[in-house]
Amino acid sequence: MVQVVFSESAAGSLKMALSLDGCIGGATAVAFLGGEPSPAERLAAQRRAEEQERRARAAAVPMEGSPADVLAFPLALSVGPLEEDAPGPRRLEALTALCAHWPEGPRQAAGSMAGAQKNLAELLRRVRAGEPVRVWQGPEPDEVCGLFWLAWQLQNAGLADAAVERVTLPEYEVREDGTVVEYAGWGEVSPYDWGRMAARVRPVPGPVLRMWGHRWAALCRENAPLRAVVNGQLRSVPEDFYDFLLLREIARQPETFREAEVIGQVLGRYRPGIGDGWLAGRMENFIRRGLLEPITAPEPGRPAYARTLRKK
């Protein structure tokens, strides 16, 4: 079975869940707030984290398949023009713009594009050979766009009757200790939880798959600069759709402030389903319009928004 996800982080987590040896694990990180811990406190925290890791591993539900079944399409389809039948130069431009604030951004964008192009060819080959497809879809605009885009790709390739099933991401989960965990996308899901969440799988009827493909074709005709989930529906929206969130957080800041603080507050406080790349681009728009002025430059190796701005 082909396993489709729409982010590289989700692909990495799912591949770990599908590891053939069944041994999922890795480094354990512990964060401390409020000062430097003592060696004894550090050791105790590490042991608690390792115990939690051991319990999660023991409770993990096994999954069938291998990491080679995971095909990722990190194309950020909620942003940029939709003028190509398959991922090409225009999509690469959109990815590069989103990654431009990071020093290694252009290289990462090119790698994501090359991987998606290779995975699309592999997906169509395996579907033509009769393999079913399982799509892991969350509420983020990129993942909803990815689902509709995938339906259109299958339809455009004459595979509208392919066997497709979907696993939707739960809005939240209540853990045994009473902790409530909220998810924005599959990239936030632990490798230990994929097998359990696979129980949410549902087949996608052929008419529904074709409907999604038609909706993607309509979005392509509209060719808006941005797409967002509005009242549960994927819609074309103007490029300033999220600006009010940035402006609200800027108003909370003093005359000079850290740009990264504003972007982080928007992502953490409102969970808009859009990444830091788009928000950083909108902050650049504010600067070009004369609303803000940079007064420091980021240090080498840091993202472009790691700087201080002044209100004008």
Coordinates of C-alpha atoms in Angstrom, one line a residue:
M1 CA 0.0 0.0 0.0
V2 CA 1.2 3.5 -0.9
Q3 CA 1.2 5.9 2.1
V4 CA 0.8 9.6 1.1
V5 CA 1.7 12.5 3.3
F6 CA 2.2 16.2 2.5
S7 CA 5.2 17.2 4.7
E8 CA 8.7 16.0 5.2
S9 CA 8.3 15.9 9.0
A10 CA 5.2 13.7 8.6
A11 CA 7.1 11.4 6.2
G12 CA 10.0 11.0 8.6
S13 CA 7.7 10.1 11.5
L14 CA 5.6 7.7 9.5
K15 CA 8.7 6.0 8.1
M16 CA 9.9 5.4 11.7
A17 CA 6.5 4.0 12.5
L18 CA 6.9 1.6 9.6
S19 CA 10.4 0.5 10.4
L20 CA 10.9 -3.1 9.5
D21 CA 12.7 -4.0 12.7
G22 CA 9.9 -2.7 14.9
C23 CA 12.4 -0.8 17.0
I24 CA 11.4 2.9 17.1
G25 CA 13.6 5.1 19.2
G26 CA 16.3 7.8 19.2
A27 CA 17.8 10.6 21.2
T28 CA 15.9 12.0 24.2
A29 CA 15.8 15.8 24.7
V30 CA 14.7 17.5 27.9
A31 CA 14.0 21.3 28.1
F32 CA 14.3 23.3 31.4
L33 CA 12.7 26.6 32.2
G34 CA 13.8 29.0 34.9
G35 CA 17.6 28.4 35.2
E36 CA 20.3 25.8 34.9
P37 CA 19.3 22.5 36.5
S38 CA 21.7 20.6 38.8
P39 CA 23.3 17.3 37.5
A40 CA 20.9 15.4 39.7
E41 CA 17.8 17.2 38.3
R42 CA 19.1 16.7 34.8
L43 CA 19.6 13.0 35.4
A44 CA 16.1 12.6 37.0
A45 CA 14.4 14.4 34.1
Q46 CA 16.3 12.3 31.5
R47 CA 15.2 9.1 33.3
R48 CA 11.6 10.2 33.4
A49 CA 11.7 11.1 29.7
E50 CA 13.3 7.7 28.8
E51 CA 10.6 5.9 30.8
Q52 CA 7.9 7.8 28.9
E53 CA 9.6 6.8 25.7
R54 CA 9.7 3.2 26.8
R55 CA 6.0 3.1 27.7
A56 CA 5.1 4.8 24.4
R57 CA 7.1 2.3 22.4
A58 CA 5.5 -0.6 24.3
A59 CA 2.0 0.7 23.6
A60 CA 2.6 1.4 19.9
V61 CA 0.3 -0.5 17.5
P62 CA 2.3 -2.3 14.8
M63 CA 1.8 -1.2 11.2
E64 CA 2.1 -3.2 8.0
G65 CA 4.3 -2.0 5.3
S66 CA 7.8 -0.5 5.0
P67 CA 9.4 3.0 4.9
A68 CA 9.6 2.7 1.1
D69 CA 5.8 2.8 0.9
V70 CA 5.8 6.5 2.2
L71 CA 5.6 9.1 -0.6
A72 CA 5.8 12.7 0.5
F73 CA 4.6 15.7 -1.4
P74 CA 5.8 18.8 0.6
L75 CA 4.7 21.2 -2.2
A76 CA 3.0 23.9 0.0
L77 CA 0.1 24.0 -2.4
S78 CA -1.9 26.5 -0.3
V79 CA 0.4 29.3 -1.5
G80 CA 1.4 30.6 -4.9
P81 CA 0.0 30.2 -8.4
L82 CA -1.5 26.9 -9.7
E83 CA -0.6 27.0 -13.4
E84 CA 1.1 23.6 -13.9
D85 CA -0.3 20.1 -14.5
A86 CA 2.6 18.7 -12.5
P87 CA 5.1 20.2 -10.1
G88 CA 7.4 22.4 -12.2
P89 CA 9.2 25.7 -12.3
R90 CA 6.3 27.8 -11.0
R91 CA 5.9 25.5 -8.0
L92 CA 9.6 25.6 -7.4
E93 CA 9.4 29.5 -7.4
A94 CA 6.7 29.4 -4.7
L95 CA 8.7 26.9 -2.6
T96 CA 11.9 29.0 -2.9
A97 CA 10.0 32.1 -1.9
L98 CA 8.7 30.4 1.2
C99 CA 12.2 29.2 2.2
A100 CA 14.0 32.4 1.2
H101 CA 14.3 33.6 4.8
W102 CA 16.6 30.6 5.6
P103 CA 20.2 30.6 4.3
E104 CA 19.8 27.0 3.0
G105 CA 16.3 27.7 1.8
P106 CA 16.8 27.5 -2.0
R107 CA 18.7 24.3 -1.7
Q108 CA 15.9 22.8 0.5
A109 CA 13.2 24.0 -1.9
A110 CA 15.0 22.3 -4.8
G111 CA 15.3 19.1 -2.9
S112 CA 11.6 19.1 -1.9
M113 CA 10.7 19.6 -5.6
A114 CA 12.9 16.9 -6.9
G115 CA 11.6 14.5 -4.3
A116 CA 7.9 15.3 -5.1
Q117 CA 8.5 14.9 -8.8
K118 CA 10.1 11.5 -8.2
N119 CA 7.3 10.4 -5.8
L120 CA 4.6 11.4 -8.2
A121 CA 6.0 9.2 -10.9
E122 CA 6.3 6.4 -8.4
L123 CA 2.8 6.9 -7.1
L124 CA 1.2 6.7 -10.5
R125 CA 3.3 3.6 -11.4
R126 CA 2.2 1.7 -8.3
V127 CA -1.4 2.7 -8.6
R128 CA -1.5 1.5 -12.2
A129 CA -0.1 -1.8 -10.9
G130 CA -3.2 -2.0 -8.7
E131 CA -1.8 -0.9 -5.3
P132 CA -4.2 1.0 -3.0
V133 CA -3.4 4.4 -1.7
R134 CA -3.8 5.6 1.9
V135 CA -3.8 9.4 2.4
W136 CA -3.0 10.9 5.8
Q137 CA -4.8 14.3 5.8
G138 CA -5.0 16.9 8.5
P139 CA -6.7 20.3 8.8
E140 CA -3.9 22.5 7.6
P141 CA -4.5 24.2 4.2
D142 CA -1.4 22.5 2.7
E143 CA -2.8 19.0 3.6
V144 CA -6.3 19.7 2.3
C145 CA -4.8 21.2 -0.8
G146 CA -2.7 18.1 -1.1
L147 CA -5.7 15.8 -0.9
F148 CA -7.6 17.6 -3.6
W149 CA -4.4 17.9 -5.7
L150 CA -3.8 14.1 -5.4
A151 CA -7.4 13.4 -6.5
W152 CA -6.9 15.6 -9.5
Q153 CA -3.6 13.9 -10.4
L154 CA -5.2 10.5 -10.3
Q155 CA -8.2 11.7 -12.4
N156 CA -5.9 13.4 -14.9
A157 CA -3.9 10.2 -15.3
G158 CA -7.1 8.1 -15.9
L159 CA -7.0 6.6 -12.4
A160 CA -10.1 8.1 -10.9
D161 CA -11.3 4.7 -9.9
A162 CA -8.2 3.9 -7.9
A163 CA -8.6 2.3 -4.5
V164 CA -8.0 5.3 -2.1
E165 CA -8.6 5.5 1.6
R166 CA -8.1 8.4 4.0
V167 CA -7.0 8.8 7.6
T168 CA -8.1 12.1 9.1
L169 CA -6.1 13.7 12.0
P170 CA -8.1 14.0 15.2
E171 CA -8.6 17.6 16.5
Y172 CA -7.4 16.5 20.0
E173 CA -6.6 13.6 22.2
V174 CA -6.9 13.1 25.9
R175 CA -4.0 11.1 27.3
E176 CA -4.3 8.7 30.3
D177 CA -2.7 11.3 32.6
G178 CA -5.4 13.9 31.6
T179 CA -3.2 15.8 29.2
V180 CA -5.0 17.2 26.2
V181 CA -2.9 17.1 23.0
E182 CA -4.0 19.2 20.0
Y183 CA -2.6 18.5 16.5
A184 CA -2.3 21.0 13.7
G185 CA -0.8 18.5 11.2
W186 CA 0.6 15.0 10.8
G187 CA 4.1 16.3 11.2
E188 CA 3.3 16.7 15.0
V189 CA 2.4 13.1 15.5
S190 CA 4.8 10.8 17.3
P191 CA 5.9 7.6 15.5
Y192 CA 4.3 5.6 18.2
D193 CA 0.8 7.0 17.5
W194 CA 0.4 6.3 13.8
G195 CA -0.6 2.7 14.2
R196 CA -3.3 3.6 16.7
M197 CA -4.6 6.5 14.5
A198 CA -4.7 4.2 11.5
A199 CA -8.0 2.8 13.0
R200 CA -9.6 6.1 11.8
V201 CA -9.1 5.0 8.1
R202 CA -12.1 5.2 5.8
P203 CA -12.4 4.3 2.1
V204 CA -13.0 7.2 -0.3
P205 CA -15.8 6.4 -2.7
G206 CA -15.0 7.0 -6.4
P207 CA -17.6 9.9 -6.8
V208 CA -16.0 11.7 -3.8
L209 CA -12.6 11.3 -5.2
R210 CA -13.8 12.8 -8.5
M211 CA -15.5 15.6 -6.7
W212 CA -12.3 16.5 -4.9
G213 CA -10.5 16.5 -8.3
H214 CA -13.1 18.8 -9.8
R215 CA -12.7 21.2 -6.8
W216 CA -9.0 21.3 -7.3
A217 CA -9.5 22.1 -11.0
A218 CA -11.8 25.0 -10.0
L219 CA -9.1 26.3 -7.6
C220 CA -6.6 26.2 -10.4
R221 CA -8.9 28.2 -12.6
E222 CA -9.2 30.8 -9.9
N223 CA -5.4 30.8 -9.5
A224 CA -5.4 32.9 -6.3
P225 CA -2.1 33.7 -4.5
L226 CA -3.4 31.9 -1.4
R227 CA -5.8 29.2 -0.3
A228 CA -7.2 28.7 3.2
V229 CA -9.7 26.5 5.1
V230 CA -12.7 28.8 5.8
N231 CA -15.6 27.4 7.8
G232 CA -14.4 23.9 6.9
Q233 CA -14.1 24.6 3.2
L234 CA -11.0 25.1 1.1
R235 CA -11.3 28.6 -0.5
S236 CA -9.2 30.9 -2.6
V237 CA -8.4 34.0 -0.5
P238 CA -6.4 37.2 -1.1
E239 CA -2.7 37.4 -0.2
D240 CA -3.4 39.6 2.8
F241 CA -5.8 37.1 4.4
Y242 CA -3.6 36.5 7.5
D243 CA -2.3 40.1 7.8
F244 CA -4.7 41.0 10.5
L245 CA -3.1 38.4 12.8
L246 CA 0.3 39.9 12.2
L247 CA -1.0 43.5 12.7
R248 CA -2.7 42.5 16.0
E249 CA 0.6 41.1 17.4
I250 CA 2.6 44.1 16.1
A251 CA 0.2 46.3 18.0
R252 CA 1.1 44.4 21.2
Q253 CA 4.8 45.2 20.8
P254 CA 6.8 48.2 22.0
E255 CA 8.2 50.7 19.4
T256 CA 11.1 48.3 18.7
F257 CA 10.6 44.6 18.8
R258 CA 11.9 41.3 17.5
E259 CA 10.3 40.2 14.2
A260 CA 10.7 36.5 15.2
E261 CA 8.6 37.2 18.3
V262 CA 5.6 38.4 16.2
I263 CA 5.8 35.5 13.8
G264 CA 6.1 33.0 16.7
Q265 CA 3.2 34.6 18.5
V266 CA 1.0 34.3 15.5
L267 CA 1.9 30.7 14.9
G268 CA 1.5 29.7 18.5
R269 CA -1.4 31.8 19.6
Y270 CA -3.7 31.5 16.5
R271 CA -2.4 28.3 14.8
P272 CA -3.4 29.6 11.4
G273 CA -2.2 26.6 9.5
I274 CA 0.3 28.6 7.5
G275 CA 4.1 28.4 8.0
D276 CA 6.7 31.0 9.0
G277 CA 7.8 31.5 5.4
W278 CA 4.5 33.1 4.4
L279 CA 4.3 35.2 7.5
A280 CA 7.9 36.4 7.0
G281 CA 7.0 37.4 3.4
R282 CA 4.1 39.5 4.7
M283 CA 6.3 41.2 7.2
E284 CA 8.6 42.1 4.3
N285 CA 5.5 43.6 2.6
F286 CA 4.9 45.8 5.7
I287 CA 8.5 47.0 5.4
R288 CA 8.2 47.9 1.8
R289 CA 5.0 49.8 2.5
G290 CA 6.8 51.8 5.2
L291 CA 5.0 50.4 8.2
L292 CA 8.1 48.9 9.7
E293 CA 11.8 49.6 9.5
P294 CA 14.7 47.1 10.2
I295 CA 17.2 48.4 12.7
T296 CA 19.4 45.3 13.0
A297 CA 20.4 42.5 10.7
P298 CA 20.3 38.7 11.4
E299 CA 23.4 37.0 12.5
P300 CA 25.0 34.6 9.9
G301 CA 23.2 31.3 9.6
R302 CA 20.0 32.7 11.2
P303 CA 16.7 33.3 9.4
A304 CA 16.1 36.7 7.9
Y305 CA 13.4 37.5 10.4
A306 CA 15.9 37.1 13.3
R307 CA 16.2 40.9 13.5
T308 CA 14.8 43.9 15.3
L309 CA 12.2 46.1 13.7
R310 CA 10.9 49.6 14.5
K311 CA 7.4 50.8 14.0
K312 CA 7.1 53.8 11.7

